């Protein structure tokens, strides 16, 4: 995925430092947008059952937190300001991934075949065969937003993005989306190379951020990949390359450069019912059996909203409490990314509170919705 310093940087769509900041903010949105679906599926698993599925999803969710931190480090290094508290930062589910493909929606669902298929689409390796194929047109008709497939007017686009209905449109090209997450990060890497090349011609650098705003490894442990302190071009490219390859695999391979199984192949293990091991080919895991009990899952109502809980005052109160806890969680992370990295320790503690309040919701049947349980709404 990476573009080396020696390669030409022409062709970058990112021409100003402000555009780079905007792309990196979309990256923060993108990494976070996967967390609520992964956490909902994780905590829908009945306790003491589905330990294999629990482990796979938990590892991926924790690594998404690592990706969020790496993108924030890059943003801080180039003089940007991470902000996870904007009203539109948390999507309105179901949603489409910021700047990513529009052929699928991301839902809040219990663990299921449908949820797993979505997770595989999120992490799917897709490297463009040509420069022209890196961006694909938005299908506005398929999204139900226009009748003739034409893009809505600019003011409507701004309204849709602000509401969280359509997240993270490509900066400067709102009628286009990137073919994959990997192509999106490739564009950011190209932009960094282009802007740094231009700055160096004038004896300057784009890496003007305060080093004290970097989150360093002692403040975060993920178990799969380390936080990278971003101090210049090389570390910025390394951080974003790790984000891309840890999700999709190194150039579509099973293992990333740190010898960890990429998210796509972790999820594929659940579909195949078998673990990958060294020497395997993509799609052909040959390791130990992986057992999944698709029935040992609490039936969370998909894409549940506070309005669905009107008949259950106690559950409604618990859902509002969860949303407040999640807001506090995001505030703690935001402070950590803005000069107080030690607050990531508080954020970890908040994650445990979130887990407990999610469990209180997910284990309760809903009045007026036969066969469906409550769940977190993530209406922040």
Short mmCIF file of N, CA and C in Angstrom, two decimals, residues 253-379:
data_model
loop_
_atom_site.label_atom_id
_atom_site.label_comp_id
_atom_site.label_asym_id
_atom_site.label_seq_id
_atom_site.Cartn_x
_atom_site.Cartn_y
_atom_site.Cartn_z
N UNK A 253 -2.36 -10.22 1.03
CA UNK A 253 -1.89 -11.45 1.66
C UNK A 253 -2.52 -11.66 3.03
N UNK A 254 -2.36 -12.86 3.55
CA UNK A 254 -3.01 -13.22 4.81
C UNK A 254 -2.39 -12.50 6.00
N UNK A 255 -1.08 -12.34 6.01
CA UNK A 255 -0.37 -11.76 7.14
C UNK A 255 0.12 -10.35 6.79
N UNK A 256 0.10 -9.45 7.80
CA UNK A 256 0.63 -8.12 7.57
C UNK A 256 2.14 -8.12 7.83
N UNK A 257 2.75 -6.93 7.74
CA UNK A 257 4.21 -6.84 7.85
C UNK A 257 4.69 -7.13 9.26
N UNK A 258 3.79 -7.13 10.25
CA UNK A 258 4.16 -7.47 11.61
C UNK A 258 3.77 -8.90 11.96
N UNK A 259 3.49 -9.69 10.91
CA UNK A 259 3.20 -11.11 11.04
C UNK A 259 1.88 -11.40 11.77
N UNK A 260 0.98 -10.43 11.75
CA UNK A 260 -0.36 -10.63 12.31
C UNK A 260 -1.32 -10.94 11.17
N UNK A 261 -2.35 -11.76 11.46
CA UNK A 261 -3.36 -12.06 10.45
C UNK A 261 -4.22 -10.81 10.23
N UNK A 262 -4.38 -10.41 8.97
CA UNK A 262 -5.17 -9.22 8.64
C UNK A 262 -6.64 -9.46 8.97
N UNK A 263 -7.36 -8.36 9.20
CA UNK A 263 -8.75 -8.46 9.64
C UNK A 263 -9.62 -9.25 8.67
N UNK A 264 -9.43 -9.04 7.38
CA UNK A 264 -10.26 -9.75 6.41
C UNK A 264 -10.13 -11.26 6.60
N UNK A 265 -8.92 -11.71 6.80
CA UNK A 265 -8.70 -13.16 6.94
C UNK A 265 -9.06 -13.66 8.33
N UNK A 266 -8.99 -12.80 9.33
CA UNK A 266 -9.52 -13.19 10.64
C UNK A 266 -11.01 -13.49 10.54
N UNK A 267 -11.74 -12.59 9.89
CA UNK A 267 -13.18 -12.80 9.73
C UNK A 267 -13.46 -14.00 8.82
N UNK A 268 -12.64 -14.17 7.80
CA UNK A 268 -12.86 -15.29 6.90
C UNK A 268 -12.74 -16.63 7.63
N UNK A 269 -11.92 -16.69 8.66
CA UNK A 269 -11.79 -17.91 9.46
C UNK A 269 -13.15 -18.32 10.05
N UNK A 270 -13.96 -17.33 10.47
CA UNK A 270 -15.28 -17.63 11.02
C UNK A 270 -16.19 -18.22 9.95
N UNK A 271 -16.06 -17.75 8.73
CA UNK A 271 -16.89 -18.25 7.63
C UNK A 271 -16.45 -19.66 7.21
N UNK A 272 -15.14 -19.87 7.21
CA UNK A 272 -14.59 -21.16 6.77
C UNK A 272 -14.61 -22.22 7.87
N UNK A 273 -14.70 -21.77 9.14
CA UNK A 273 -14.69 -22.73 10.25
C UNK A 273 -13.33 -23.33 10.52
N UNK A 274 -12.29 -22.60 10.17
CA UNK A 274 -10.93 -23.12 10.35
C UNK A 274 -9.95 -21.94 10.43
N UNK A 275 -8.91 -22.11 11.26
CA UNK A 275 -7.89 -21.08 11.41
C UNK A 275 -6.87 -21.14 10.29
N UNK A 276 -6.34 -19.96 9.95
CA UNK A 276 -5.20 -19.88 9.04
C UNK A 276 -3.92 -20.21 9.79
N UNK A 277 -2.96 -20.73 9.06
CA UNK A 277 -1.62 -20.92 9.59
C UNK A 277 -0.61 -20.61 8.49
N UNK A 278 0.64 -20.45 8.89
CA UNK A 278 1.67 -20.08 7.93
C UNK A 278 1.73 -21.07 6.77
N UNK A 279 1.89 -20.54 5.57
CA UNK A 279 1.96 -21.38 4.37
C UNK A 279 0.64 -21.54 3.66
N UNK A 280 -0.47 -21.11 4.30
CA UNK A 280 -1.78 -21.23 3.66
C UNK A 280 -1.94 -20.22 2.53
N UNK A 281 -2.81 -20.56 1.59
CA UNK A 281 -3.18 -19.64 0.53
C UNK A 281 -4.47 -18.92 0.91
N UNK A 282 -4.68 -17.68 0.44
CA UNK A 282 -5.92 -16.98 0.73
C UNK A 282 -7.14 -17.80 0.34
N UNK A 283 -8.08 -17.91 1.25
CA UNK A 283 -9.30 -18.68 1.01
C UNK A 283 -9.18 -20.15 1.33
N UNK A 284 -7.98 -20.59 1.75
CA UNK A 284 -7.76 -22.02 2.02
C UNK A 284 -7.07 -22.24 3.37
N UNK A 285 -7.73 -21.87 4.49
CA UNK A 285 -7.12 -22.10 5.80
C UNK A 285 -7.00 -23.59 6.10
N UNK A 286 -5.89 -24.00 6.69
CA UNK A 286 -5.66 -25.42 6.95
C UNK A 286 -5.33 -25.69 8.42
N UNK A 287 -5.53 -24.68 9.29
CA UNK A 287 -5.20 -24.84 10.70
C UNK A 287 -6.30 -25.56 11.46
N UNK A 288 -6.29 -25.44 12.79
CA UNK A 288 -7.29 -26.11 13.63
C UNK A 288 -8.71 -25.66 13.31
N UNK A 289 -9.68 -26.52 13.66
CA UNK A 289 -11.08 -26.17 13.48
C UNK A 289 -11.44 -24.95 14.32
N UNK A 290 -12.33 -24.14 13.79
CA UNK A 290 -12.86 -22.99 14.50
C UNK A 290 -14.36 -23.20 14.61
N UNK A 291 -14.86 -23.29 15.81
CA UNK A 291 -16.26 -23.64 16.02
C UNK A 291 -17.12 -22.41 16.28
N UNK A 292 -18.21 -22.32 15.53
CA UNK A 292 -19.14 -21.20 15.67
C UNK A 292 -20.54 -21.77 15.91
N UNK A 293 -21.19 -21.29 16.99
CA UNK A 293 -22.57 -21.65 17.26
C UNK A 293 -23.42 -20.43 16.92
N UNK A 294 -24.01 -20.44 15.74
CA UNK A 294 -24.74 -19.28 15.26
C UNK A 294 -26.01 -19.02 16.06
N UNK A 295 -26.44 -19.99 16.85
CA UNK A 295 -27.67 -19.82 17.64
C UNK A 295 -27.40 -19.26 19.04
N UNK A 296 -26.16 -19.31 19.49
CA UNK A 296 -25.83 -18.85 20.85
C UNK A 296 -25.58 -17.35 20.85
N UNK A 297 -26.61 -16.61 20.41
CA UNK A 297 -26.49 -15.17 20.22
C UNK A 297 -27.78 -14.51 20.70
N UNK A 298 -27.66 -13.40 21.41
CA UNK A 298 -28.85 -12.64 21.81
C UNK A 298 -29.41 -11.93 20.57
N UNK A 299 -30.73 -12.01 20.35
CA UNK A 299 -31.34 -11.48 19.10
C UNK A 299 -31.54 -9.96 19.16
N UNK A 300 -30.47 -9.21 19.11
CA UNK A 300 -30.54 -7.75 19.17
C UNK A 300 -31.32 -7.23 17.96
N UNK A 301 -32.23 -6.30 18.20
CA UNK A 301 -32.98 -5.69 17.09
C UNK A 301 -32.01 -4.88 16.24
N UNK A 302 -31.91 -5.19 14.95
CA UNK A 302 -30.97 -4.46 14.09
C UNK A 302 -31.26 -2.96 14.02
N UNK A 303 -30.20 -2.16 14.03
CA UNK A 303 -30.29 -0.71 13.88
C UNK A 303 -31.32 -0.09 14.82
N UNK A 304 -31.31 -0.55 16.04
CA UNK A 304 -32.28 -0.10 17.04
C UNK A 304 -32.09 1.38 17.35
N UNK A 305 -33.20 2.07 17.62
CA UNK A 305 -33.19 3.49 17.97
C UNK A 305 -33.89 3.68 19.32
N UNK A 306 -33.64 4.81 19.95
CA UNK A 306 -34.30 5.10 21.22
C UNK A 306 -35.82 5.05 21.07
N UNK A 307 -36.32 5.44 19.92
CA UNK A 307 -37.77 5.44 19.69
C UNK A 307 -38.36 4.03 19.80
N UNK A 308 -37.54 3.00 19.53
CA UNK A 308 -38.03 1.62 19.63
C UNK A 308 -38.21 1.17 21.08
N UNK A 309 -37.72 1.95 22.02
CA UNK A 309 -37.71 1.54 23.42
C UNK A 309 -38.78 2.23 24.24
N UNK A 310 -39.70 2.90 23.57
CA UNK A 310 -40.72 3.68 24.29
C UNK A 310 -41.56 2.82 25.23
N UNK A 311 -41.77 1.56 24.87
CA UNK A 311 -42.58 0.67 25.71
C UNK A 311 -41.84 0.07 26.88
N UNK A 312 -40.57 0.37 27.02
CA UNK A 312 -39.74 -0.20 28.10
C UNK A 312 -38.95 0.92 28.77
N UNK A 313 -39.59 1.65 29.70
CA UNK A 313 -38.94 2.82 30.30
C UNK A 313 -37.58 2.52 30.94
N UNK A 314 -37.44 1.38 31.58
CA UNK A 314 -36.17 1.06 32.23
C UNK A 314 -35.07 0.81 31.19
N UNK A 315 -35.42 0.11 30.13
CA UNK A 315 -34.45 -0.15 29.05
C UNK A 315 -34.10 1.16 28.35
N UNK A 316 -35.10 2.02 28.14
CA UNK A 316 -34.86 3.32 27.52
C UNK A 316 -33.87 4.13 28.35
N UNK A 317 -34.04 4.12 29.66
CA UNK A 317 -33.12 4.84 30.54
C UNK A 317 -31.72 4.26 30.44
N UNK A 318 -31.64 2.92 30.35
CA UNK A 318 -30.32 2.27 30.24
C UNK A 318 -29.66 2.61 28.91
N UNK A 319 -30.47 2.70 27.85
CA UNK A 319 -29.92 3.05 26.53
C UNK A 319 -29.39 4.48 26.52
N UNK A 320 -30.12 5.39 27.16
CA UNK A 320 -29.64 6.78 27.26
C UNK A 320 -28.36 6.86 28.09
N UNK A 321 -28.30 6.07 29.14
CA UNK A 321 -27.09 6.02 29.97
C UNK A 321 -25.91 5.50 29.16
N UNK A 322 -26.16 4.47 28.34
CA UNK A 322 -25.09 3.95 27.48
C UNK A 322 -24.59 5.03 26.54
N UNK A 323 -25.50 5.75 25.89
CA UNK A 323 -25.09 6.78 24.95
C UNK A 323 -24.24 7.84 25.64
N UNK A 324 -24.60 8.18 26.88
CA UNK A 324 -23.80 9.15 27.62
C UNK A 324 -22.42 8.58 27.93
N UNK A 325 -22.36 7.30 28.30
CA UNK A 325 -21.08 6.66 28.58
C UNK A 325 -20.20 6.63 27.33
N UNK A 326 -20.83 6.37 26.18
CA UNK A 326 -20.06 6.32 24.94
C UNK A 326 -19.56 7.71 24.57
N UNK A 327 -20.38 8.73 24.83
CA UNK A 327 -19.93 10.10 24.59
C UNK A 327 -18.73 10.44 25.48
N UNK A 328 -18.78 10.00 26.74
CA UNK A 328 -17.65 10.22 27.66
C UNK A 328 -16.41 9.50 27.17
N UNK A 329 -16.60 8.31 26.64
CA UNK A 329 -15.51 7.52 26.06
C UNK A 329 -14.84 8.28 24.92
N UNK A 330 -15.64 8.84 24.01
CA UNK A 330 -15.09 9.60 22.89
C UNK A 330 -14.40 10.87 23.37
N UNK A 331 -14.96 11.53 24.38
CA UNK A 331 -14.35 12.74 24.92
C UNK A 331 -12.98 12.42 25.51
N UNK A 332 -12.87 11.30 26.22
CA UNK A 332 -11.59 10.89 26.81
C UNK A 332 -10.55 10.64 25.72
N UNK A 333 -10.97 9.94 24.66
CA UNK A 333 -10.04 9.68 23.56
C UNK A 333 -9.63 10.99 22.89
N UNK A 334 -10.61 11.88 22.71
CA UNK A 334 -10.33 13.15 22.06
C UNK A 334 -9.31 13.97 22.85
N UNK A 335 -9.45 13.99 24.16
CA UNK A 335 -8.48 14.70 25.01
C UNK A 335 -7.11 14.04 24.90
N UNK A 336 -7.11 12.70 24.83
CA UNK A 336 -5.84 11.97 24.70
C UNK A 336 -5.12 12.35 23.41
N UNK A 337 -5.89 12.55 22.34
CA UNK A 337 -5.30 12.89 21.05
C UNK A 337 -4.94 14.38 20.95
N UNK A 338 -5.35 15.16 21.94
CA UNK A 338 -5.10 16.59 21.90
C UNK A 338 -4.23 17.05 23.07
N UNK A 339 -3.19 16.26 23.33
CA UNK A 339 -2.18 16.69 24.27
C UNK A 339 -2.19 16.02 25.63
N UNK A 340 -3.14 15.11 25.87
CA UNK A 340 -3.18 14.41 27.17
C UNK A 340 -3.20 12.90 26.93
N UNK A 341 -2.13 12.34 26.36
CA UNK A 341 -2.13 10.93 25.96
C UNK A 341 -2.37 9.96 27.12
N UNK A 342 -2.05 10.37 28.35
CA UNK A 342 -2.26 9.48 29.48
C UNK A 342 -3.75 9.19 29.70
N UNK A 343 -4.64 10.01 29.11
CA UNK A 343 -6.07 9.79 29.29
C UNK A 343 -6.58 8.59 28.50
N UNK A 344 -5.73 8.01 27.65
CA UNK A 344 -6.13 6.75 27.00
C UNK A 344 -6.35 5.66 28.04
N UNK A 345 -5.65 5.76 29.16
CA UNK A 345 -5.85 4.80 30.24
C UNK A 345 -7.28 4.93 30.78
N UNK A 346 -7.76 6.17 30.91
CA UNK A 346 -9.15 6.39 31.34
C UNK A 346 -10.12 5.84 30.30
N UNK A 347 -9.77 6.00 29.04
CA UNK A 347 -10.64 5.52 27.96
C UNK A 347 -10.79 4.00 28.02
N UNK A 348 -9.70 3.30 28.36
CA UNK A 348 -9.78 1.84 28.51
C UNK A 348 -10.76 1.49 29.62
N UNK A 349 -10.69 2.23 30.73
CA UNK A 349 -11.63 1.99 31.83
C UNK A 349 -13.06 2.24 31.37
N UNK A 350 -13.25 3.30 30.60
CA UNK A 350 -14.58 3.60 30.08
C UNK A 350 -15.09 2.46 29.19
N UNK A 351 -14.18 1.79 28.46
CA UNK A 351 -14.60 0.68 27.60
C UNK A 351 -15.22 -0.44 28.43
N UNK A 352 -14.70 -0.64 29.65
CA UNK A 352 -15.28 -1.67 30.50
C UNK A 352 -16.68 -1.26 30.97
N UNK A 353 -16.87 0.02 31.24
CA UNK A 353 -18.20 0.50 31.61
C UNK A 353 -19.16 0.32 30.44
N UNK A 354 -18.66 0.60 29.25
CA UNK A 354 -19.49 0.43 28.06
C UNK A 354 -19.90 -1.02 27.89
N UNK A 355 -18.95 -1.92 28.11
CA UNK A 355 -19.26 -3.35 27.99
C UNK A 355 -20.38 -3.74 28.94
N UNK A 356 -20.29 -3.29 30.19
CA UNK A 356 -21.31 -3.66 31.19
C UNK A 356 -22.67 -3.10 30.81
N UNK A 357 -22.72 -1.85 30.35
CA UNK A 357 -24.02 -1.25 30.01
C UNK A 357 -24.57 -1.85 28.72
N UNK A 358 -23.68 -2.27 27.80
CA UNK A 358 -24.15 -2.97 26.60
C UNK A 358 -24.79 -4.30 26.97
N UNK A 359 -24.15 -5.01 27.89
CA UNK A 359 -24.70 -6.30 28.32
C UNK A 359 -26.08 -6.13 28.95
N UNK A 360 -26.28 -5.05 29.73
CA UNK A 360 -27.59 -4.84 30.36
C UNK A 360 -28.67 -4.62 29.31
N UNK A 361 -28.31 -4.02 28.20
CA UNK A 361 -29.28 -3.81 27.13
C UNK A 361 -29.54 -5.08 26.33
N UNK A 362 -28.48 -5.71 25.90
CA UNK A 362 -28.56 -6.81 24.94
C UNK A 362 -29.27 -8.03 25.49
N UNK A 363 -29.31 -8.19 26.80
CA UNK A 363 -29.92 -9.39 27.39
C UNK A 363 -31.39 -9.20 27.72
N UNK A 364 -31.96 -8.07 27.34
CA UNK A 364 -33.35 -7.79 27.68
C UNK A 364 -34.27 -7.84 26.46
N UNK A 365 -35.33 -8.69 26.49
CA UNK A 365 -36.32 -8.70 25.42
C UNK A 365 -37.09 -7.38 25.37
N UNK A 366 -37.54 -7.02 24.17
CA UNK A 366 -38.25 -5.76 23.96
C UNK A 366 -39.76 -5.97 23.95
N UNK A 367 -40.49 -5.07 24.60
CA UNK A 367 -41.95 -5.08 24.54
C UNK A 367 -42.40 -4.59 23.16
N UNK A 368 -43.31 -5.32 22.56
CA UNK A 368 -43.83 -4.90 21.26
C UNK A 368 -42.97 -5.31 20.08
N UNK A 369 -41.87 -6.01 20.36
CA UNK A 369 -40.99 -6.49 19.29
C UNK A 369 -40.69 -7.97 19.55
N UNK A 370 -41.63 -8.86 19.23
CA UNK A 370 -41.46 -10.28 19.55
C UNK A 370 -40.16 -10.86 18.98
N UNK A 371 -39.45 -11.59 19.81
CA UNK A 371 -38.22 -12.25 19.37
C UNK A 371 -37.02 -11.34 19.24
N UNK A 372 -37.14 -10.08 19.69
CA UNK A 372 -36.03 -9.13 19.57
C UNK A 372 -35.64 -8.59 20.93
N UNK A 373 -34.33 -8.45 21.12
CA UNK A 373 -33.80 -7.87 22.35
C UNK A 373 -33.35 -6.44 22.11
N UNK A 374 -33.15 -5.74 23.20
CA UNK A 374 -32.62 -4.38 23.13
C UNK A 374 -31.17 -4.41 22.73
N UNK A 375 -30.62 -3.22 22.54
CA UNK A 375 -29.21 -3.09 22.17
C UNK A 375 -28.82 -1.64 22.21
N UNK A 376 -27.54 -1.36 22.04
CA UNK A 376 -27.08 0.03 22.05
C UNK A 376 -27.50 0.75 20.77
N UNK A 377 -27.87 2.02 20.89
CA UNK A 377 -28.32 2.76 19.71
C UNK A 377 -27.23 3.65 19.14
N UNK A 378 -26.23 3.99 19.92
CA UNK A 378 -25.13 4.87 19.48
C UNK A 378 -25.65 6.18 18.91
N UNK A 379 -26.75 6.68 19.49
CA UNK A 379 -27.26 8.01 19.12
C UNK A 379 -26.60 9.02 20.05
#
